[in-house]
Amino acid sequence: MAESVERLQQRVQELERELAQERNRRVPGSGEGGGGRVRIDKMSSEVVDSNPYSRLMALKRMGIVSDYEKIRTFAVAIVGVGGVGSVTAEMLTRCGIGKLLLFDYDKVELANMNRLFFQPHQAGLSKVQAAEHTLRNINPDVLFEVHNYNITTVENFQHFMDRISNGGLEEGKPVDLVLSCVDNFEARMTINTACNELGQTWMESGVSENAVSGHIQLIIPGESACFACAPPLVVAANIDEKTLKREGVCAASLPTTMGVVAGILVQNVLKFLLNFGTVSFYLGYNAMQDFFPTMSMKPNPQCDDRNCRKQQEEYKKKVAALPKQEVMQEEEEIIHEDNEWGIELVSEVSEEELKNSSGPVPDLPEGITVAYTIPKKQEDSVTEVTVEDSGESLEDLMAKMKNM
Amino acid sequence: MAESVERLQQRVQELERELAQERNRRVPGSGEGGGGRVRIDKMSSEVVDSNPYSRLMALKRMGIVSDYEKIRTFAVAIVGVGGVGSVTAEMLTRCGIGKLLLFDYDKVELANMNRLFFQPHQAGLSKVQAAEHTLRNINPDVLFEVHNYNITTVENFQHFMDRISNGGLEEGKPVDLVLSCVDNFEARMTINTACNELGQTWMESGVSENAVSGHIQLIIPGESACFACAPPLVVAANIDEKTLKREGVCAASLPTTMGVVAGILVQNVLKFLLNFGTVSFYLGYNAMQDFFPTMSMKPNPQCDDRNCRKQQEEYKKKVAALPKQEVMQEEEEIIHEDNEWGIELVSEVSEEELKNSSGPVPDLPEGITVAYTIPKKQEDSVTEVTVEDSGESLEDLMAKMKNM
């Protein structure tokens, strides 16, 4: 068995080399559709039709971004290359991000054609492979690393953790940001587990199953609520929750909602990485009412995830070590964030409704409700769960954790 | 371990397929466009991977839209196929709209590659031609009619008016909606002139030159303010206006802002055509602060455009002819629209600032300012301007109108 693995690894290396050679052999201006563009060593501000970066570099002249070229130094991992993830990847590619790591295990289907990005002729290809091909063609300056697997199995989880820790622009350095563009609870919890353990900042995104609401969320381990700290939130769309979640029923989706969510997600990424504007901790989108609530949540000191609690301790120490003025500024900023525009919202969530969901429930602005009800704990003791050497799938572990 | 072997085997297969594709690509005649899908006569709700409409038809089961198939009966004209217009066209195409009419006179350039949709190999092609090719490939069920010309010349304006009046799904019937996705004042005024004359409902969209704010606006001639009724609005981004508008300076743009504006535009189109949710009269997007103001504006009885004034008279008659209860309902609805979420906004626009711009200035919520200052009139008399047989370009007429 060991030999077989070694041989296969050798074959993968061989094929990767061949593929790289084949791609290099392609003469610019030939190949698919007359073949893309040549690589560009340095981003230029020159205003000519042939410069793909002129409109981005203009952000400096407009006083929005002080150092746009810095975008090339960042590596971003995107988990889930579906309706939101594919558009997210395309936006970052067109912005000239340094490196993208894509994770997905799905295939392109005609049933995906109601969302942007994939095209009918790609049906049957793996999503990461099809995406890499299109994106490389759009911007050959971006480095791509794609993984066609499910991150929630134990083995893949280890590999995923390894790539988050070492897959940065310079091999051995961590990525700068992880973006969750997945469509299920388990995958989100897996990303949450990994990022809490690594202290890795990430952003979560989601679209409701009725296709008319979505959200993005920034999670800085120890500083803001993690995915396990509180039930994930959705923007209520004045629709009976029972019609939303039915097992085995095909979810609805719209290219509009997916496009808006990808847009506000990547905008938040750009603001975070390039240091401009206000980075949102939570931004919701209710398409029925054109309502966009913002808020921020503190982490839960009793969070189920021991690494989240550990990160909270470390964050507290970090804040305590800061000079007093900086701490005050930070707190002021958070208040500012919460109520940037002096918007007054009257909560319509009843006390009873809040009691029915377990765990700490934040004061929810009107129009936001919890997306999942987390099962009540049966005992109070907190058991530490580790994934190493357990031989169990993360799915099994997750099920255990839920029933604790 | 067993999983590891499986994954490696999968990766080998994947690489082999990629390599084969890469080699095939060098053969002339292969590559993009080699695929697509067959036409579909009737939208089906069947949940199978091969059904490109399953996730849209699910909107019915989710209780969002009562008759999704109706989308096939609508024709939409898009003026401007750039950063916003191209994505708008792609979204409507993927939603399965009946017919799209595209108007643009620009060519694809590498300098456009920082926005979604166009790809480097399309550089040099006309935008409408390149867009039609891609869109037809994505969804062959949609009818396309493209016009590679500038709508603001007198001759093209007449042809444009004719296609709006007769280019519906059934030839001889008007289109259902006109979408303005242009990037300049003159083209917007031209669309406004045409739609006021025809009583054609349209939606306007725009993105600021610093790339970090945008808006959409619904204009129902006679019912809501037209483009000439009041200075167009932009969402203030806390940036000195002087840095925004400089002649000959390359404007900045971002795929994120363009994607969000296209997304909220097409969402509004879907809500308008398929009758669900609240259709917004004005929705702004301030990317720096993640602020999305909404408002509505009544038309100006002293509007410069005589056709706007005519439409206002007709609308008044229509409302007067309604039974009393319906009128009240309508007014209630508008109030509801204005302050859907009980959001209280304190205006920061000073009285002096308002006086400095001519014409009726609506009560602007915080964060919204006027985009252009319309020159003050030199005389009070309103001269009626017609474009027929004048031999002048619309540009000349517009200049005259401005100085009236």
PDB file of N, CA, C and O in Angstrom, chain A residues 11 16 18 22-23 26 33 49 55 61 94 111 113-115 118 133 148 155-156 251-253 256-257 267 271 278 280 285 287-290, chain B residues 3-4 7 11 14 16 18 22-23 25-26 49 55 94 111 114-115 118 121 250-253 256-257 267 271 278 280 285 287-290:
ATOM      1  N   ARG A  11       3.502   9.912  -9.956  1.00  0.00           N
ATOM      2  CA  ARG A  11       2.741  10.120 -11.192  1.00  0.00           C
ATOM      3  C   ARG A  11       2.084  11.512 -11.202  1.00  0.00           C
ATOM      4  O   ARG A  11       2.067  12.190 -12.215  1.00  0.00           O
ATOM      5  N   GLU A  16       1.854  16.921 -13.296  1.00  0.00           N
ATOM      6  CA  GLU A  16       1.835  18.359 -13.026  1.00  0.00           C
ATOM      7  C   GLU A  16       2.927  19.071 -13.818  1.00  0.00           C
ATOM      8  O   GLU A  16       2.714  20.158 -14.354  1.00  0.00           O
ATOM      9  N   GLU A  18       4.306  17.975 -16.636  1.00  0.00           N
ATOM     10  CA  GLU A  18       3.927  17.930 -18.056  1.00  0.00           C
ATOM     11  C   GLU A  18       2.910  19.011 -18.400  1.00  0.00           C
ATOM     12  O   GLU A  18       2.992  19.671 -19.430  1.00  0.00           O
ATOM     13  N   GLU A  22       3.171  22.061 -20.925  1.00  0.00           N
ATOM     14  CA  GLU A  22       2.192  22.213 -22.003  1.00  0.00           C
ATOM     15  C   GLU A  22       1.633  23.628 -22.014  1.00  0.00           C
ATOM     16  O   GLU A  22       1.463  24.236 -23.066  1.00  0.00           O
ATOM     17  N   ARG A  23       1.371  24.138 -20.811  1.00  0.00           N
ATOM     18  CA  ARG A  23       0.792  25.476 -20.723  1.00  0.00           C
ATOM     19  C   ARG A  23       1.798  26.540 -21.129  1.00  0.00           C
ATOM     20  O   ARG A  23       1.450  27.529 -21.764  1.00  0.00           O
ATOM     21  N   ARG A  26       2.180  27.115 -24.826  1.00  0.00           N
ATOM     22  CA  ARG A  26       1.153  27.882 -25.527  1.00  0.00           C
ATOM     23  C   ARG A  26       1.652  29.270 -25.878  1.00  0.00           C
ATOM     24  O   ARG A  26       2.074  30.030 -25.003  1.00  0.00           O
ATOM     25  N   GLY A  33     -10.073  30.366 -27.784  1.00  0.00           N
ATOM     26  CA  GLY A  33     -10.640  31.674 -28.097  1.00  0.00           C
ATOM     27  C   GLY A  33      -9.577  32.694 -28.488  1.00  0.00           C
ATOM     28  O   GLY A  33      -9.775  33.883 -28.338  1.00  0.00           O
ATOM     29  N   ASP A  49      -5.533  51.417 -23.328  1.00  0.00           N
ATOM     30  CA  ASP A  49      -6.531  50.353 -23.466  1.00  0.00           C
ATOM     31  C   ASP A  49      -5.956  48.969 -23.183  1.00  0.00           C
ATOM     32  O   ASP A  49      -6.680  48.047 -22.824  1.00  0.00           O
ATOM     33  N   ARG A  55      -7.598  50.706 -14.343  1.00  0.00           N
ATOM     34  CA  ARG A  55      -8.772  51.139 -13.580  1.00  0.00           C
ATOM     35  C   ARG A  55      -8.679  50.789 -12.087  1.00  0.00           C
ATOM     36  O   ARG A  55      -9.416  51.344 -11.277  1.00  0.00           O
ATOM     37  N   ARG A  61      -5.071  57.187  -7.281  1.00  0.00           N
ATOM     38  CA  ARG A  61      -5.243  58.582  -7.680  1.00  0.00           C
ATOM     39  C   ARG A  61      -6.527  59.152  -7.099  1.00  0.00           C
ATOM     40  O   ARG A  61      -6.621  60.333  -6.799  1.00  0.00           O
ATOM     41  N   ARG A  94      -9.600  39.049 -11.131  1.00  0.00           N
ATOM     42  CA  ARG A  94      -9.584  40.265 -11.948  1.00  0.00           C
ATOM     43  C   ARG A  94      -8.947  41.428 -11.193  1.00  0.00           C
ATOM     44  O   ARG A  94      -8.416  42.347 -11.807  1.00  0.00           O
ATOM     45  N   ALA A 111     -27.553  22.135 -13.996  1.00  0.00           N
ATOM     46  CA  ALA A 111     -28.393  22.724 -12.946  1.00  0.00           C
ATOM     47  C   ALA A 111     -27.721  23.910 -12.261  1.00  0.00           C
ATOM     48  O   ALA A 111     -28.373  24.650 -11.514  1.00  0.00           O
ATOM     49  N   MET A 113     -26.402  26.396 -13.999  1.00  0.00           N
ATOM     50  CA  MET A 113     -26.349  27.472 -15.002  1.00  0.00           C
ATOM     51  C   MET A 113     -27.197  28.691 -14.666  1.00  0.00           C
ATOM     52  O   MET A 113     -27.131  29.698 -15.369  1.00  0.00           O
ATOM     53  N   ASN A 114     -28.000  28.604 -13.601  1.00  0.00           N
ATOM     54  CA  ASN A 114     -28.768  29.787 -13.198  1.00  0.00           C
ATOM     55  C   ASN A 114     -27.950  30.703 -12.298  1.00  0.00           C
ATOM     56  O   ASN A 114     -28.460  31.680 -11.785  1.00  0.00           O
ATOM     57  N   ARG A 115     -26.679  30.357 -12.092  1.00  0.00           N
ATOM     58  CA  ARG A 115     -25.784  31.255 -11.368  1.00  0.00           C
ATOM     59  C   ARG A 115     -24.663  31.667 -12.314  1.00  0.00           C
ATOM     60  O   ARG A 115     -24.453  31.015 -13.331  1.00  0.00           O
ATOM     61  N   PHE A 118     -19.898  29.503 -14.363  1.00  0.00           N
ATOM     62  CA  PHE A 118     -19.706  28.285 -15.151  1.00  0.00           C
ATOM     63  C   PHE A 118     -20.559  28.325 -16.412  1.00  0.00           C
ATOM     64  O   PHE A 118     -21.627  28.947 -16.442  1.00  0.00           O
ATOM     65  N   HIS A 133      -9.143  26.805 -14.989  1.00  0.00           N
ATOM     66  CA  HIS A 133      -8.926  27.007 -16.417  1.00  0.00           C
ATOM     67  C   HIS A 133      -9.428  28.382 -16.865  1.00  0.00           C
ATOM     68  O   HIS A 133      -8.720  29.146 -17.524  1.00  0.00           O
ATOM     69  N   ASN A 148      -9.343  19.157  -5.330  1.00  0.00           N
ATOM     70  CA  ASN A 148     -10.630  18.564  -5.650  1.00  0.00           C
ATOM     71  C   ASN A 148     -11.007  17.534  -4.583  1.00  0.00           C
ATOM     72  O   ASN A 148     -10.973  16.338  -4.829  1.00  0.00           O
ATOM     73  N   GLU A 155      -8.829  12.875   6.866  1.00  0.00           N
ATOM     74  CA  GLU A 155      -7.562  12.982   6.142  1.00  0.00           C
ATOM     75  C   GLU A 155      -7.472  14.293   5.361  1.00  0.00           C
ATOM     76  O   GLU A 155      -6.469  14.991   5.403  1.00  0.00           O
ATOM     77  N   ASN A 156      -8.559  14.610   4.651  1.00  0.00           N
ATOM     78  CA  ASN A 156      -8.556  15.847   3.879  1.00  0.00           C
ATOM     79  C   ASN A 156      -8.478  17.068   4.785  1.00  0.00           C
ATOM     80  O   ASN A 156      -7.882  18.075   4.426  1.00  0.00           O
ATOM     81  N   ALA A 251     -33.110  23.341  -3.332  1.00  0.00           N
ATOM     82  CA  ALA A 251     -33.100  24.745  -2.921  1.00  0.00           C
ATOM     83  C   ALA A 251     -33.177  25.639  -4.139  1.00  0.00           C
ATOM     84  O   ALA A 251     -32.714  25.292  -5.213  1.00  0.00           O
ATOM     85  N   ALA A 252     -33.790  26.805  -3.945  1.00  0.00           N
ATOM     86  CA  ALA A 252     -33.838  27.797  -5.014  1.00  0.00           C
ATOM     87  C   ALA A 252     -32.551  28.608  -4.993  1.00  0.00           C
ATOM     88  O   ALA A 252     -31.889  28.723  -3.967  1.00  0.00           O
ATOM     89  N   SER A 253     -32.166  29.161  -6.123  1.00  0.00           N
ATOM     90  CA  SER A 253     -31.038  30.087  -6.155  1.00  0.00           C
ATOM     91  C   SER A 253     -31.201  31.073  -7.301  1.00  0.00           C
ATOM     92  O   SER A 253     -31.877  30.791  -8.278  1.00  0.00           O
ATOM     93  N   THR A 256     -28.611  36.865  -9.040  1.00  0.00           N
ATOM     94  CA  THR A 256     -28.618  38.197  -8.448  1.00  0.00           C
ATOM     95  C   THR A 256     -28.140  38.156  -6.998  1.00  0.00           C
ATOM     96  O   THR A 256     -27.184  38.839  -6.625  1.00  0.00           O
ATOM     97  N   THR A 257     -28.809  37.338  -6.186  1.00  0.00           N
ATOM     98  CA  THR A 257     -28.473  37.239  -4.769  1.00  0.00           C
ATOM     99  C   THR A 257     -27.027  36.747  -4.600  1.00  0.00           C
ATOM    100  O   THR A 257     -26.266  37.288  -3.799  1.00  0.00           O
ATOM    101  N   GLN A 267     -15.674  42.831  -1.609  1.00  0.00           N
ATOM    102  CA  GLN A 267     -15.459  44.228  -1.210  1.00  0.00           C
ATOM    103  C   GLN A 267     -14.883  44.259   0.209  1.00  0.00           C
ATOM    104  O   GLN A 267     -13.948  45.013   0.496  1.00  0.00           O
ATOM    105  N   LYS A 271     -11.258  45.680   1.389  1.00  0.00           N
ATOM    106  CA  LYS A 271     -11.143  46.681   2.453  1.00  0.00           C
ATOM    107  C   LYS A 271     -10.244  46.167   3.575  1.00  0.00           C
ATOM    108  O   LYS A 271      -9.434  46.907   4.130  1.00  0.00           O
ATOM    109  N   THR A 278     -14.686  50.921   5.986  1.00  0.00           N
ATOM    110  CA  THR A 278     -15.026  50.209   7.211  1.00  0.00           C
ATOM    111  C   THR A 278     -15.259  48.741   6.879  1.00  0.00           C
ATOM    112  O   THR A 278     -16.118  48.416   6.058  1.00  0.00           O
ATOM    113  N   SER A 280     -16.821  45.306   7.524  1.00  0.00           N
ATOM    114  CA  SER A 280     -18.022  44.888   8.256  1.00  0.00           C
ATOM    115  C   SER A 280     -17.806  43.550   8.953  1.00  0.00           C
ATOM    116  O   SER A 280     -17.255  42.623   8.358  1.00  0.00           O
ATOM    117  N   TYR A 285     -28.244  40.753   3.739  1.00  0.00           N
ATOM    118  CA  TYR A 285     -28.923  41.241   2.540  1.00  0.00           C
ATOM    119  C   TYR A 285     -30.291  40.584   2.457  1.00  0.00           C
ATOM    120  O   TYR A 285     -30.393  39.372   2.344  1.00  0.00           O
ATOM    121  N   ALA A 287     -33.277  40.590   0.133  1.00  0.00           N
ATOM    122  CA  ALA A 287     -33.620  41.026  -1.225  1.00  0.00           C
ATOM    123  C   ALA A 287     -35.086  41.426  -1.350  1.00  0.00           C
ATOM    124  O   ALA A 287     -35.427  42.272  -2.174  1.00  0.00           O
ATOM    125  N   MET A 288     -35.958  40.839  -0.537  1.00  0.00           N
ATOM    126  CA  MET A 288     -37.380  41.158  -0.630  1.00  0.00           C
ATOM    127  C   MET A 288     -37.635  42.623  -0.280  1.00  0.00           C
ATOM    128  O   MET A 288     -38.488  43.278  -0.866  1.00  0.00           O
ATOM    129  N   GLN A 289     -36.887  43.136   0.707  1.00  0.00           N
ATOM    130  CA  GLN A 289     -37.123  44.497   1.198  1.00  0.00           C
ATOM    131  C   GLN A 289     -35.974  45.447   0.885  1.00  0.00           C
ATOM    132  O   GLN A 289     -36.026  46.624   1.273  1.00  0.00           O
ATOM    133  N   ASP A 290     -34.912  44.964   0.240  1.00  0.00           N
ATOM    134  CA  ASP A 290     -33.692  45.755   0.057  1.00  0.00           C
ATOM    135  C   ASP A 290     -33.229  46.347   1.385  1.00  0.00           C
ATOM    136  O   ASP A 290     -33.026  47.550   1.542  1.00  0.00           O
TER     137      ASP A 290
ATOM    138  N   GLU B   3      -8.271   6.127   1.640  1.00  0.00           N
ATOM    139  CA  GLU B   3      -8.782   7.375   1.076  1.00  0.00           C
ATOM    140  C   GLU B   3      -7.695   8.129   0.338  1.00  0.00           C
ATOM    141  O   GLU B   3      -7.941   8.756  -0.681  1.00  0.00           O
ATOM    142  N   SER B   4      -6.497   8.079   0.882  1.00  0.00           N
ATOM    143  CA  SER B   4      -5.381   8.788   0.285  1.00  0.00           C
ATOM    144  C   SER B   4      -5.116   8.249  -1.114  1.00  0.00           C
ATOM    145  O   SER B   4      -4.906   9.014  -2.056  1.00  0.00           O
ATOM    146  N   ARG B   7      -7.726   9.419  -3.415  1.00  0.00           N
ATOM    147  CA  ARG B   7      -7.590  10.812  -3.787  1.00  0.00           C
ATOM    148  C   ARG B   7      -6.485  11.008  -4.820  1.00  0.00           C
ATOM    149  O   ARG B   7      -6.617  11.785  -5.759  1.00  0.00           O
ATOM    150  N   ARG B  11      -6.719  12.455  -8.535  1.00  0.00           N
ATOM    151  CA  ARG B  11      -5.879  13.569  -8.992  1.00  0.00           C
ATOM    152  C   ARG B  11      -5.178  13.187 -10.298  1.00  0.00           C
ATOM    153  O   ARG B  11      -5.054  14.023 -11.207  1.00  0.00           O
ATOM    154  N   GLU B  14      -7.634  13.384 -13.058  1.00  0.00           N
ATOM    155  CA  GLU B  14      -7.919  14.786 -13.321  1.00  0.00           C
ATOM    156  C   GLU B  14      -6.828  15.424 -14.165  1.00  0.00           C
ATOM    157  O   GLU B  14      -7.092  16.106 -15.158  1.00  0.00           O
ATOM    158  N   GLU B  16      -4.668  13.933 -16.038  1.00  0.00           N
ATOM    159  CA  GLU B  16      -4.625  13.345 -17.378  1.00  0.00           C
ATOM    160  C   GLU B  16      -5.656  13.997 -18.285  1.00  0.00           C
ATOM    161  O   GLU B  16      -5.389  14.276 -19.442  1.00  0.00           O
ATOM    162  N   GLU B  18      -6.933  17.005 -17.862  1.00  0.00           N
ATOM    163  CA  GLU B  18      -6.512  18.390 -18.108  1.00  0.00           C
ATOM    164  C   GLU B  18      -5.459  18.461 -19.196  1.00  0.00           C
ATOM    165  O   GLU B  18      -5.489  19.331 -20.063  1.00  0.00           O
ATOM    166  N   GLU B  22      -5.616  20.303 -22.681  1.00  0.00           N
ATOM    167  CA  GLU B  22      -4.601  21.304 -23.027  1.00  0.00           C
ATOM    168  C   GLU B  22      -4.040  21.009 -24.412  1.00  0.00           C
ATOM    169  O   GLU B  22      -3.820  21.909 -25.203  1.00  0.00           O
ATOM    170  N   ARG B  23      -3.841  19.724 -24.703  1.00  0.00           N
ATOM    171  CA  ARG B  23      -3.283  19.339 -26.007  1.00  0.00           C
ATOM    172  C   ARG B  23      -4.316  19.533 -27.110  1.00  0.00           C
ATOM    173  O   ARG B  23      -3.987  19.952 -28.210  1.00  0.00           O
ATOM    174  N   ARG B  25      -6.553  21.703 -27.153  1.00  0.00           N
ATOM    175  CA  ARG B  25      -6.808  23.100 -27.362  1.00  0.00           C
ATOM    176  C   ARG B  25      -5.962  23.680 -28.487  1.00  0.00           C
ATOM    177  O   ARG B  25      -6.303  24.688 -29.078  1.00  0.00           O
ATOM    178  N   ARG B  26      -4.835  23.033 -28.731  1.00  0.00           N
ATOM    179  CA  ARG B  26      -3.955  23.566 -29.770  1.00  0.00           C
ATOM    180  C   ARG B  26      -4.467  23.244 -31.163  1.00  0.00           C
ATOM    181  O   ARG B  26      -4.008  23.785 -32.146  1.00  0.00           O
ATOM    182  N   ASP B  49     -29.766  17.012 -12.434  1.00  0.00           N
ATOM    183  CA  ASP B  49     -28.563  17.805 -12.711  1.00  0.00           C
ATOM    184  C   ASP B  49     -28.577  18.445 -14.089  1.00  0.00           C
ATOM    185  O   ASP B  49     -27.903  19.444 -14.338  1.00  0.00           O
ATOM    186  N   ARG B  55     -33.358  25.258 -10.266  1.00  0.00           N
ATOM    187  CA  ARG B  55     -33.167  26.116  -9.089  1.00  0.00           C
ATOM    188  C   ARG B  55     -33.972  27.414  -9.171  1.00  0.00           C
ATOM    189  O   ARG B  55     -34.154  28.097  -8.171  1.00  0.00           O
ATOM    190  N   ARG B  94     -29.201  34.047 -17.685  1.00  0.00           N
ATOM    191  CA  ARG B  94     -29.215  32.825 -16.872  1.00  0.00           C
ATOM    192  C   ARG B  94     -30.572  32.623 -16.208  1.00  0.00           C
ATOM    193  O   ARG B  94     -30.962  31.500 -15.901  1.00  0.00           O
ATOM    194  N   ALA B 111      -8.196  46.880 -20.857  1.00  0.00           N
ATOM    195  CA  ALA B 111      -8.460  47.780 -19.723  1.00  0.00           C
ATOM    196  C   ALA B 111      -9.812  47.498 -19.063  1.00  0.00           C
ATOM    197  O   ALA B 111     -10.086  47.997 -17.973  1.00  0.00           O
ATOM    198  N   ASN B 114     -10.713  44.343 -15.441  1.00  0.00           N
ATOM    199  CA  ASN B 114     -10.877  44.409 -13.981  1.00  0.00           C
ATOM    200  C   ASN B 114     -12.347  44.368 -13.592  1.00  0.00           C
ATOM    201  O   ASN B 114     -12.694  44.503 -12.433  1.00  0.00           O
ATOM    202  N   ARG B 115     -13.227  44.195 -14.577  1.00  0.00           N
ATOM    203  CA  ARG B 115     -14.646  43.991 -14.281  1.00  0.00           C
ATOM    204  C   ARG B 115     -15.031  42.605 -14.783  1.00  0.00           C
ATOM    205  O   ARG B 115     -14.320  42.019 -15.588  1.00  0.00           O
ATOM    206  N   PHE B 118     -16.265  40.080 -19.642  1.00  0.00           N
ATOM    207  CA  PHE B 118     -15.446  39.941 -20.845  1.00  0.00           C
ATOM    208  C   PHE B 118     -14.109  39.274 -20.511  1.00  0.00           C
ATOM    209  O   PHE B 118     -13.611  39.389 -19.401  1.00  0.00           O
ATOM    210  N   HIS B 121      -9.358  37.229 -24.506  1.00  0.00           N
ATOM    211  CA  HIS B 121      -9.340  36.836 -25.924  1.00  0.00           C
ATOM    212  C   HIS B 121     -10.404  37.586 -26.733  1.00  0.00           C
ATOM    213  O   HIS B 121     -10.413  37.525 -27.955  1.00  0.00           O
ATOM    214  N   CYS B 250      -8.540  58.961 -15.932  1.00  0.00           N
ATOM    215  CA  CYS B 250      -9.109  57.620 -15.990  1.00  0.00           C
ATOM    216  C   CYS B 250      -9.865  57.324 -14.704  1.00  0.00           C
ATOM    217  O   CYS B 250      -9.336  57.453 -13.607  1.00  0.00           O
ATOM    218  N   ALA B 251     -11.136  56.947 -14.843  1.00  0.00           N
ATOM    219  CA  ALA B 251     -11.947  56.618 -13.676  1.00  0.00           C
ATOM    220  C   ALA B 251     -11.520  55.270 -13.118  1.00  0.00           C
ATOM    221  O   ALA B 251     -11.071  54.393 -13.848  1.00  0.00           O
ATOM    222  N   ALA B 252     -11.676  55.121 -11.809  1.00  0.00           N
ATOM    223  CA  ALA B 252     -11.393  53.833 -11.181  1.00  0.00           C
ATOM    224  C   ALA B 252     -12.620  52.948 -11.294  1.00  0.00           C
ATOM    225  O   ALA B 252     -13.743  53.440 -11.431  1.00  0.00           O
ATOM    226  N   SER B 253     -12.444  51.648 -11.266  1.00  0.00           N
ATOM    227  CA  SER B 253     -13.591  50.734 -11.214  1.00  0.00           C
ATOM    228  C   SER B 253     -13.198  49.437 -10.533  1.00  0.00           C
ATOM    229  O   SER B 253     -12.018  49.071 -10.502  1.00  0.00           O
ATOM    230  N   THR B 256     -16.267  44.322  -7.812  1.00  0.00           N
ATOM    231  CA  THR B 256     -17.147  44.147  -6.663  1.00  0.00           C
ATOM    232  C   THR B 256     -18.324  45.118  -6.731  1.00  0.00           C
ATOM    233  O   THR B 256     -19.482  44.704  -6.697  1.00  0.00           O
ATOM    234  N   THR B 257     -18.016  46.424  -6.843  1.00  0.00           N
ATOM    235  CA  THR B 257     -19.063  47.444  -6.878  1.00  0.00           C
ATOM    236  C   THR B 257     -19.969  47.231  -8.092  1.00  0.00           C
ATOM    237  O   THR B 257     -21.204  47.293  -7.980  1.00  0.00           O
ATOM    238  N   GLN B 267     -32.108  42.215  -9.516  1.00  0.00           N
ATOM    239  CA  GLN B 267     -33.057  41.784  -8.486  1.00  0.00           C
ATOM    240  C   GLN B 267     -34.316  42.649  -8.561  1.00  0.00           C
ATOM    241  O   GLN B 267     -35.443  42.139  -8.474  1.00  0.00           O
ATOM    242  N   LYS B 271     -38.136  41.456  -9.384  1.00  0.00           N
ATOM    243  CA  LYS B 271     -39.251  41.776  -8.484  1.00  0.00           C
ATOM    244  C   LYS B 271     -40.336  42.545  -9.230  1.00  0.00           C
ATOM    245  O   LYS B 271     -41.530  42.311  -9.038  1.00  0.00           O
ATOM    246  N   THR B 278     -40.554  43.983  -2.455  1.00  0.00           N
ATOM    247  CA  THR B 278     -40.754  45.418  -2.615  1.00  0.00           C
ATOM    248  C   THR B 278     -39.812  45.942  -3.692  1.00  0.00           C
ATOM    249  O   THR B 278     -38.595  45.805  -3.574  1.00  0.00           O
ATOM    250  N   SER B 280     -37.731  48.690  -5.348  1.00  0.00           N
ATOM    251  CA  SER B 280     -37.153  49.940  -4.845  1.00  0.00           C
ATOM    252  C   SER B 280     -37.194  51.023  -5.909  1.00  0.00           C
ATOM    253  O   SER B 280     -36.849  50.779  -7.061  1.00  0.00           O
ATOM    254  N   TYR B 285     -25.683  52.410  -2.813  1.00  0.00           N
ATOM    255  CA  TYR B 285     -24.688  51.502  -2.223  1.00  0.00           C
ATOM    256  C   TYR B 285     -23.420  52.304  -1.939  1.00  0.00           C
ATOM    257  O   TYR B 285     -22.789  52.808  -2.858  1.00  0.00           O
ATOM    258  N   ALA B 287     -19.952  51.659  -0.567  1.00  0.00           N
ATOM    259  CA  ALA B 287     -19.081  50.521  -0.251  1.00  0.00           C
ATOM    260  C   ALA B 287     -18.147  50.819   0.915  1.00  0.00           C
ATOM    261  O   ALA B 287     -17.760  49.900   1.645  1.00  0.00           O
ATOM    262  N   MET B 288     -17.788  52.079   1.109  1.00  0.00           N
ATOM    263  CA  MET B 288     -16.866  52.423   2.193  1.00  0.00           C
ATOM    264  C   MET B 288     -17.484  52.107   3.557  1.00  0.00           C
ATOM    265  O   MET B 288     -16.803  51.671   4.475  1.00  0.00           O
ATOM    266  N   GLN B 289     -18.785  52.350   3.672  1.00  0.00           N
ATOM    267  CA  GLN B 289     -19.459  52.193   4.968  1.00  0.00           C
ATOM    268  C   GLN B 289     -20.457  51.042   4.982  1.00  0.00           C
ATOM    269  O   GLN B 289     -21.113  50.804   5.995  1.00  0.00           O
ATOM    270  N   ASP B 290     -20.632  50.343   3.857  1.00  0.00           N
ATOM    271  CA  ASP B 290     -21.682  49.325   3.729  1.00  0.00           C
ATOM    272  C   ASP B 290     -23.042  49.900   4.136  1.00  0.00           C
ATOM    273  O   ASP B 290     -23.747  49.372   5.001  1.00  0.00           O
TER     274      ASP B 290
END
